[in-house]
mmCIF file of C-alpha atoms in Angstrom:
data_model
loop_
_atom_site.group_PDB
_atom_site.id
_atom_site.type_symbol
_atom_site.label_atom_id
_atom_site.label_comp_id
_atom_site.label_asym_id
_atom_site.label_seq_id
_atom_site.Cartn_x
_atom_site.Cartn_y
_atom_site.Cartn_z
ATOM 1 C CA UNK C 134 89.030 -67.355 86.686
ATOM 2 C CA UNK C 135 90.462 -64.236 88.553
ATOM 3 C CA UNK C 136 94.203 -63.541 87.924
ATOM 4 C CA UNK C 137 96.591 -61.235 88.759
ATOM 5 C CA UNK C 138 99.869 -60.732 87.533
ATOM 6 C CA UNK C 139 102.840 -58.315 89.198
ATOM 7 C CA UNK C 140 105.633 -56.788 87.428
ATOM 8 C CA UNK C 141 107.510 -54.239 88.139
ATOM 9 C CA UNK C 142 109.951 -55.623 90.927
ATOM 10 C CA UNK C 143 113.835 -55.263 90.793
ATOM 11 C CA UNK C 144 117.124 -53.763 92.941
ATOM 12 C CA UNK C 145 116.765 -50.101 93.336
ATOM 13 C CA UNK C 146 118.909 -48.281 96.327
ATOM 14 C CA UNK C 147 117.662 -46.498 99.144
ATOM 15 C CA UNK C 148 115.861 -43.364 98.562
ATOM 16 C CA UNK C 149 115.001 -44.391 95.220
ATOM 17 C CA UNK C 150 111.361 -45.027 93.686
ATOM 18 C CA UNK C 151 109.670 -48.577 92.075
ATOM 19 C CA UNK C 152 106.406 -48.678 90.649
ATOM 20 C CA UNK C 153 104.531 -51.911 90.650
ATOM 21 C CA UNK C 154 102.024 -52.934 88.444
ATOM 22 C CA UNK C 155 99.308 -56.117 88.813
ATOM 23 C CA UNK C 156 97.260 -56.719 85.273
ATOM 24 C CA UNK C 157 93.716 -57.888 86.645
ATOM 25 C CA UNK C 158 91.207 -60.193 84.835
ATOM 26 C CA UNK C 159 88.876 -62.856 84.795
ATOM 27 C CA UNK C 160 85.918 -60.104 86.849
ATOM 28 C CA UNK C 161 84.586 -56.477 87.137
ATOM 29 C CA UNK C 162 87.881 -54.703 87.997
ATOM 30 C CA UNK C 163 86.518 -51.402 88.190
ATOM 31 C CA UNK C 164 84.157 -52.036 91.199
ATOM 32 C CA UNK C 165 86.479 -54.288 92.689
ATOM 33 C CA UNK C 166 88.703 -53.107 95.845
ATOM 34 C CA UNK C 167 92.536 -54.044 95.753
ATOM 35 C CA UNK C 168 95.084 -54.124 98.068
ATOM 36 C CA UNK C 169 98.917 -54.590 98.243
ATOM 37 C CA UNK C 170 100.560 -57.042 100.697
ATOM 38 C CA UNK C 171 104.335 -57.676 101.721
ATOM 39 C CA UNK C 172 105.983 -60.546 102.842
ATOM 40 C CA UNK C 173 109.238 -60.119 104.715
ATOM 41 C CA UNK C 174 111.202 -63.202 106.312
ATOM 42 C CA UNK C 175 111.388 -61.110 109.135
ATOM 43 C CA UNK C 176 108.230 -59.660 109.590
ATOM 44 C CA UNK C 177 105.254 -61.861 107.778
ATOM 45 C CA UNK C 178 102.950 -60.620 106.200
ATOM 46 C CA UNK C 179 101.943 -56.747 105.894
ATOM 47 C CA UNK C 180 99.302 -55.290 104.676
ATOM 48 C CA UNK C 181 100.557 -52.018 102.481
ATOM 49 C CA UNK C 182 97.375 -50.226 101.306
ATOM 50 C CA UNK C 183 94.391 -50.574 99.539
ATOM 51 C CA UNK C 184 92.227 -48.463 96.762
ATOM 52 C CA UNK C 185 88.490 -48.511 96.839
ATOM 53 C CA UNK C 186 86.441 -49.130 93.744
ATOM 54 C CA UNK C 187 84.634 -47.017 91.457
ATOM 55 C CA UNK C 188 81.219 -46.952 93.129
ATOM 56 C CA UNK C 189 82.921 -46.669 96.263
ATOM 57 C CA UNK C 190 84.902 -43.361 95.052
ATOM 58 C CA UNK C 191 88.220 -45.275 94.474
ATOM 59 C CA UNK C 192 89.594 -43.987 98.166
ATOM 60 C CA UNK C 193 92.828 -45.213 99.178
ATOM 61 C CA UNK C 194 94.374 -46.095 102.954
ATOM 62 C CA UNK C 195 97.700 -47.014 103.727
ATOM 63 C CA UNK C 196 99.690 -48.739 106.654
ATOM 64 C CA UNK C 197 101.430 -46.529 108.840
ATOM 65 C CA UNK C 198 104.835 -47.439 107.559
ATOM 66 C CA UNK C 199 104.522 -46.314 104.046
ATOM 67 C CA UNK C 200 102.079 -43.023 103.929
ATOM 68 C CA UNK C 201 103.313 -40.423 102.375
ATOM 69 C CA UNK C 202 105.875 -42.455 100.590
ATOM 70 C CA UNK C 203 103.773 -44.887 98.702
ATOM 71 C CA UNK C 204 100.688 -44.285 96.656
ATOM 72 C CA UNK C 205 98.069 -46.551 95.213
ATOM 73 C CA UNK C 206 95.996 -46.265 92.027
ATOM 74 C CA UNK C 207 94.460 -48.062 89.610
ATOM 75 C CA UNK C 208 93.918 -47.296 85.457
ATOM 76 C CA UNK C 209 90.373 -49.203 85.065
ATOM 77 C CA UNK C 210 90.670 -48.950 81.416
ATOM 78 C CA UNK C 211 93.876 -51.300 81.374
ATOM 79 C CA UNK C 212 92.321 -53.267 84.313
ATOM 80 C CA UNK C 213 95.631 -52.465 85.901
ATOM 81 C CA UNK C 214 96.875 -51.537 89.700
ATOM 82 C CA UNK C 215 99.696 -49.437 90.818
ATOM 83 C CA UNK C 216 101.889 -48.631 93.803
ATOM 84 C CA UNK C 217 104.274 -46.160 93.137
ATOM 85 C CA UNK C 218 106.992 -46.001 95.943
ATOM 86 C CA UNK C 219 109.155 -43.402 96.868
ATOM 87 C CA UNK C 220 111.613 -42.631 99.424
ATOM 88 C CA UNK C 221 112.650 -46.945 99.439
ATOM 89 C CA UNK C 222 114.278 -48.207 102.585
ATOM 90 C CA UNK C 223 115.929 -51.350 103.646
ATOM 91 C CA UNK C 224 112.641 -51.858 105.621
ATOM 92 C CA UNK C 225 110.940 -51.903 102.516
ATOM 93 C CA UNK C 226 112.511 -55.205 101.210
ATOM 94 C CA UNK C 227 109.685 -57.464 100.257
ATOM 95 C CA UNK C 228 107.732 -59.810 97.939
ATOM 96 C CA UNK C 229 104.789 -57.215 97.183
ATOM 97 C CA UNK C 230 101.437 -59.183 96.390
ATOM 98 C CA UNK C 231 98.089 -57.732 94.592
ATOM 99 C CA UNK C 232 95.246 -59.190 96.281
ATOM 100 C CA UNK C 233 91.325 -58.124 95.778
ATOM 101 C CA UNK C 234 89.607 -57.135 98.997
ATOM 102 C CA UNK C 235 86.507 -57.515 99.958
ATOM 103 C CA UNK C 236 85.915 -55.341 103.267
ATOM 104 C CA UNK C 237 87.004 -58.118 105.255
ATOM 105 C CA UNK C 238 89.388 -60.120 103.567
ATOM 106 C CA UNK C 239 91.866 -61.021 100.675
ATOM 107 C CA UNK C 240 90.511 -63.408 98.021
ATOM 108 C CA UNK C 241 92.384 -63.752 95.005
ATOM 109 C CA UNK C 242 96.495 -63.189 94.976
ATOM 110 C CA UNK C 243 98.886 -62.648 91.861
ATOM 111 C CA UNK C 244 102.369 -64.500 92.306
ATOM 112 C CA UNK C 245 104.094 -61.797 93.565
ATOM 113 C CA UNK C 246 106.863 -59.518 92.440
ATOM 114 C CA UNK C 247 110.284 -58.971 94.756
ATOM 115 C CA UNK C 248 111.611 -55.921 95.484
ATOM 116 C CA UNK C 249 115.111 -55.222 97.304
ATOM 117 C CA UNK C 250 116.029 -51.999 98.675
ATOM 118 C CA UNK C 251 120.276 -52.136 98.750
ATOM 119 C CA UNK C 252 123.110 -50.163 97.728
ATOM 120 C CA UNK N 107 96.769 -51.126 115.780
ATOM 121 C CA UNK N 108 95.152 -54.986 116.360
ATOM 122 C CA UNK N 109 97.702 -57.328 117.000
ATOM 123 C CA UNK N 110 97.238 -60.945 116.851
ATOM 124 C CA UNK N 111 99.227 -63.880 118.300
ATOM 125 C CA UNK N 112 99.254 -67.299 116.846
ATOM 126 C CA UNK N 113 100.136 -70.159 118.590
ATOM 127 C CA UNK N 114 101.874 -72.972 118.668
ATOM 128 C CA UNK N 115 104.996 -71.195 116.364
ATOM 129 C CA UNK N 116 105.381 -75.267 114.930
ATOM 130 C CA UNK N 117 102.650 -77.730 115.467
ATOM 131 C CA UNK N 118 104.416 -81.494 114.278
ATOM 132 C CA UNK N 119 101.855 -83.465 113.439
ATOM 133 C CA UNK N 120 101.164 -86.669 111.360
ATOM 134 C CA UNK N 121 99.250 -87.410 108.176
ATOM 135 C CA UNK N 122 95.560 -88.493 109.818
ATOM 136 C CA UNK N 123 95.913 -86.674 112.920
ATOM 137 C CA UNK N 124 93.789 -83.585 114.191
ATOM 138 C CA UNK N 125 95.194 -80.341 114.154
ATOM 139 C CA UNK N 126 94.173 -77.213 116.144
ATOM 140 C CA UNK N 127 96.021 -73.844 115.685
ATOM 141 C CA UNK N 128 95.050 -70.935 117.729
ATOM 142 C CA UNK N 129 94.626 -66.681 116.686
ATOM 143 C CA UNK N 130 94.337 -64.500 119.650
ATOM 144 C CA UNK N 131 93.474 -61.073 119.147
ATOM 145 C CA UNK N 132 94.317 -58.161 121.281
ATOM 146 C CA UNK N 133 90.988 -57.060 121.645
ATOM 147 C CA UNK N 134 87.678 -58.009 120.300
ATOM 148 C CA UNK N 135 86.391 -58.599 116.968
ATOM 149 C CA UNK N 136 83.466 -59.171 115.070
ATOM 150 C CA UNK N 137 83.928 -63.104 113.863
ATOM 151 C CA UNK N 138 83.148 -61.321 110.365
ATOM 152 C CA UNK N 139 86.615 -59.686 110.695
ATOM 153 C CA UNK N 140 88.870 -63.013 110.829
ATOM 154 C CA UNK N 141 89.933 -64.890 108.143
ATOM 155 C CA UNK N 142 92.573 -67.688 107.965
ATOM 156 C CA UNK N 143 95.189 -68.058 105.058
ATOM 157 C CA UNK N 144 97.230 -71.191 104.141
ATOM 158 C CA UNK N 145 100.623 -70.899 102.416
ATOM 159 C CA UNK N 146 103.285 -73.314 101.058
ATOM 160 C CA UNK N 147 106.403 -72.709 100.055
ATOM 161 C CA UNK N 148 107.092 -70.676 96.538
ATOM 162 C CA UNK N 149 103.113 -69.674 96.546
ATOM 163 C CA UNK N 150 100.979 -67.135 97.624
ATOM 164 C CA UNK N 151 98.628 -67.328 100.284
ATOM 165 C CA UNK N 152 95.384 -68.901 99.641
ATOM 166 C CA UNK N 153 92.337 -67.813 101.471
ATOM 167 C CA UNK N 154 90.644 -70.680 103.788
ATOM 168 C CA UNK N 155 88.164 -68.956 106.035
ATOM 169 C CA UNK N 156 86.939 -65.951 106.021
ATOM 170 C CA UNK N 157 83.682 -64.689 108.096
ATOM 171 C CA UNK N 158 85.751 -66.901 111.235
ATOM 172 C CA UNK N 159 83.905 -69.989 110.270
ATOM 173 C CA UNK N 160 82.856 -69.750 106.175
ATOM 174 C CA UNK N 161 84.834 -71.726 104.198
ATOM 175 C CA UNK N 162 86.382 -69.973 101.294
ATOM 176 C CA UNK N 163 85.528 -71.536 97.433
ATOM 177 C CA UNK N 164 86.975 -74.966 96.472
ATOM 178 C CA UNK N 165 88.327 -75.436 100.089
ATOM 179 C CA UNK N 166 87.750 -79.527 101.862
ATOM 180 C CA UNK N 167 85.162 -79.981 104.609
ATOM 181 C CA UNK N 168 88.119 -80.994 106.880
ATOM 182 C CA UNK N 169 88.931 -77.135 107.112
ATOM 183 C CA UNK N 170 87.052 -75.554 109.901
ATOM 184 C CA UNK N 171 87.055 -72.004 111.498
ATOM 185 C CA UNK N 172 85.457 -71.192 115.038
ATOM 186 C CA UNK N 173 86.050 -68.904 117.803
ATOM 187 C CA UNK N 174 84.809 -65.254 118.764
ATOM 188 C CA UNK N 175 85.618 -62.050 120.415
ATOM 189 C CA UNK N 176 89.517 -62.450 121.339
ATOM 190 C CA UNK N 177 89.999 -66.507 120.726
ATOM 191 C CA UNK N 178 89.747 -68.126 116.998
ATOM 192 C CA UNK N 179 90.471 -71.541 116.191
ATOM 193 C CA UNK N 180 91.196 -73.211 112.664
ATOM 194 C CA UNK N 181 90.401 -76.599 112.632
ATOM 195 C CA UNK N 182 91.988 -79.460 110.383
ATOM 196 C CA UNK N 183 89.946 -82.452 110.973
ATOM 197 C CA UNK N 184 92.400 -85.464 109.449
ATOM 198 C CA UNK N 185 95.934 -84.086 107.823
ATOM 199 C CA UNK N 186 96.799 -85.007 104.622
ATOM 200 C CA UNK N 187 100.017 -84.831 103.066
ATOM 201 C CA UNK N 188 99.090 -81.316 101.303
ATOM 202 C CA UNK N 189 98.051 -79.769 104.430
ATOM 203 C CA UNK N 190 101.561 -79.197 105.658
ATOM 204 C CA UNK N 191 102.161 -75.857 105.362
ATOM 205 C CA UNK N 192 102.105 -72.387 107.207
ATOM 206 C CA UNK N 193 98.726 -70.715 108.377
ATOM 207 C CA UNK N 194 98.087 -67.042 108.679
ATOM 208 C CA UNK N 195 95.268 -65.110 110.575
ATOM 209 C CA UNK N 196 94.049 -61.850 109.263
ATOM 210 C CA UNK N 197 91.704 -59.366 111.484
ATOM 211 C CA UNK N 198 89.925 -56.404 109.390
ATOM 212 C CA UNK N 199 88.149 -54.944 112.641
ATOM 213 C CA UNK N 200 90.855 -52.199 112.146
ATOM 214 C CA UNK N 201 92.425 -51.669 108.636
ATOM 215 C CA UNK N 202 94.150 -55.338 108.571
ATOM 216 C CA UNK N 203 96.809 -57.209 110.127
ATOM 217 C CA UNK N 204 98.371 -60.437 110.161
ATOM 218 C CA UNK N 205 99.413 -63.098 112.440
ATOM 219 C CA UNK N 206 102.674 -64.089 112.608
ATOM 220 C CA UNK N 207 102.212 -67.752 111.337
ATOM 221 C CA UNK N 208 101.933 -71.262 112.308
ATOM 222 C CA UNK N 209 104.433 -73.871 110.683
ATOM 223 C CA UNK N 210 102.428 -76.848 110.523
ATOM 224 C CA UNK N 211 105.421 -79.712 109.633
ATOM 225 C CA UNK N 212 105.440 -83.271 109.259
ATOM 226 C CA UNK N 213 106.251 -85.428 112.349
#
């Protein structure tokens, strides 16, 4: 059975970094793609970025709202996804899921952590 | 960017009834590219379709996905009480995006 399990969420004030991380089992995490998605009461859901796996040389793509502030990676050894993310705003208020991705779409989802971008 | 519109916003239905929701995208996709989420309150979404029309692992026959180009359709042939709940389309024809949702409530 595939879970996935985020941690990391919290408070932290604008400008400030998070990382997020999503423990993986139950299949073959290191040829798996992942993604992150948000969920906003405003806004739905958002796709946030997603890494590539092994075979497929582990490249990542973002949304346009967070390049260059968030970054994606993944330790295969610990079966374990990241987003690191900098530069927070407001905007960036969310529930943050870890989904695998096939090319097309989003199988399997964790519970979801919540993070809050506030002074 | 792909935008797709969902429609009705609330479709108030009762248990046994037929319900249709609607995904329009703003400009064609491959029917591989469209997939339809359900979510209820406190959970995660849960993949129903994906491929437009394949349903996903574990999901009832009374799901059913059809449509192409610009105009999808997810199909729920006879409610039952667990069906209430809100439903998502997601296009991967260009990175991915969402649909804003339909709340499908009990009349």
């Amino acid at each position: 059975e595939v879970q996935l399990v985020e941690s990391g969420g919290g408070l932290v004030n604008p400008g400030g970094s998070l990382r997020l991380s999503c423990a993986a089992s139950g299949f073959v995490f290191n040829d798996a793609w992942m993604s992150w998605v948000r969920q906003t009461p405003g806004k739905g859901l958002e796709w946030v970025g997603r890494i590539k796996g092994k075979t497929d040389g582990g490249t990542t793509d973002y949304s346009a709202p967070v390049k260059g502030r968030f970054t994606i990676s993944r330790d295969d050894s610990k079966n374990t996804l990241y987003l690191q993310m900098n530069s927070l705003k407001s905007e960036d208020t969310a529930v943050y899921y870890c989904t695998t991705n096939s090319e097309y779409h989003f199988a399997s989802w964790g519970q979801g952590t919540l993070v809050t971008v506030s002074s | 960017e792909i935008v797709l519109t969902q429609s009705p916003g609330t479709l108030s239905l009762s248990p046994g009834e037929r319900a249709t929701l609607s995904c329009r995208a703003s400009q064609s996709i491959r029917s591989s590219n469209l997939a339809w989420y359900q979510q209820k309150p406190g959970q995660a979404p849960r993949l129903l379709i994906y491929g437009a029309s394949s349903r996903a692992a574990g999901i009832p026959d009374r799901f059913s996905g059809s449509g192409s180009g610009t105009d999808f359709t997810l199909t729920i042939g006879r409610l039952e009480p667990e069906d209430f709940a809100v439903y998502y389309c997601q296009q991967s024809g260009s990175l991915y995006t969402f649909g804003q949702g339909t709340n499908l409530e009990i009349k």
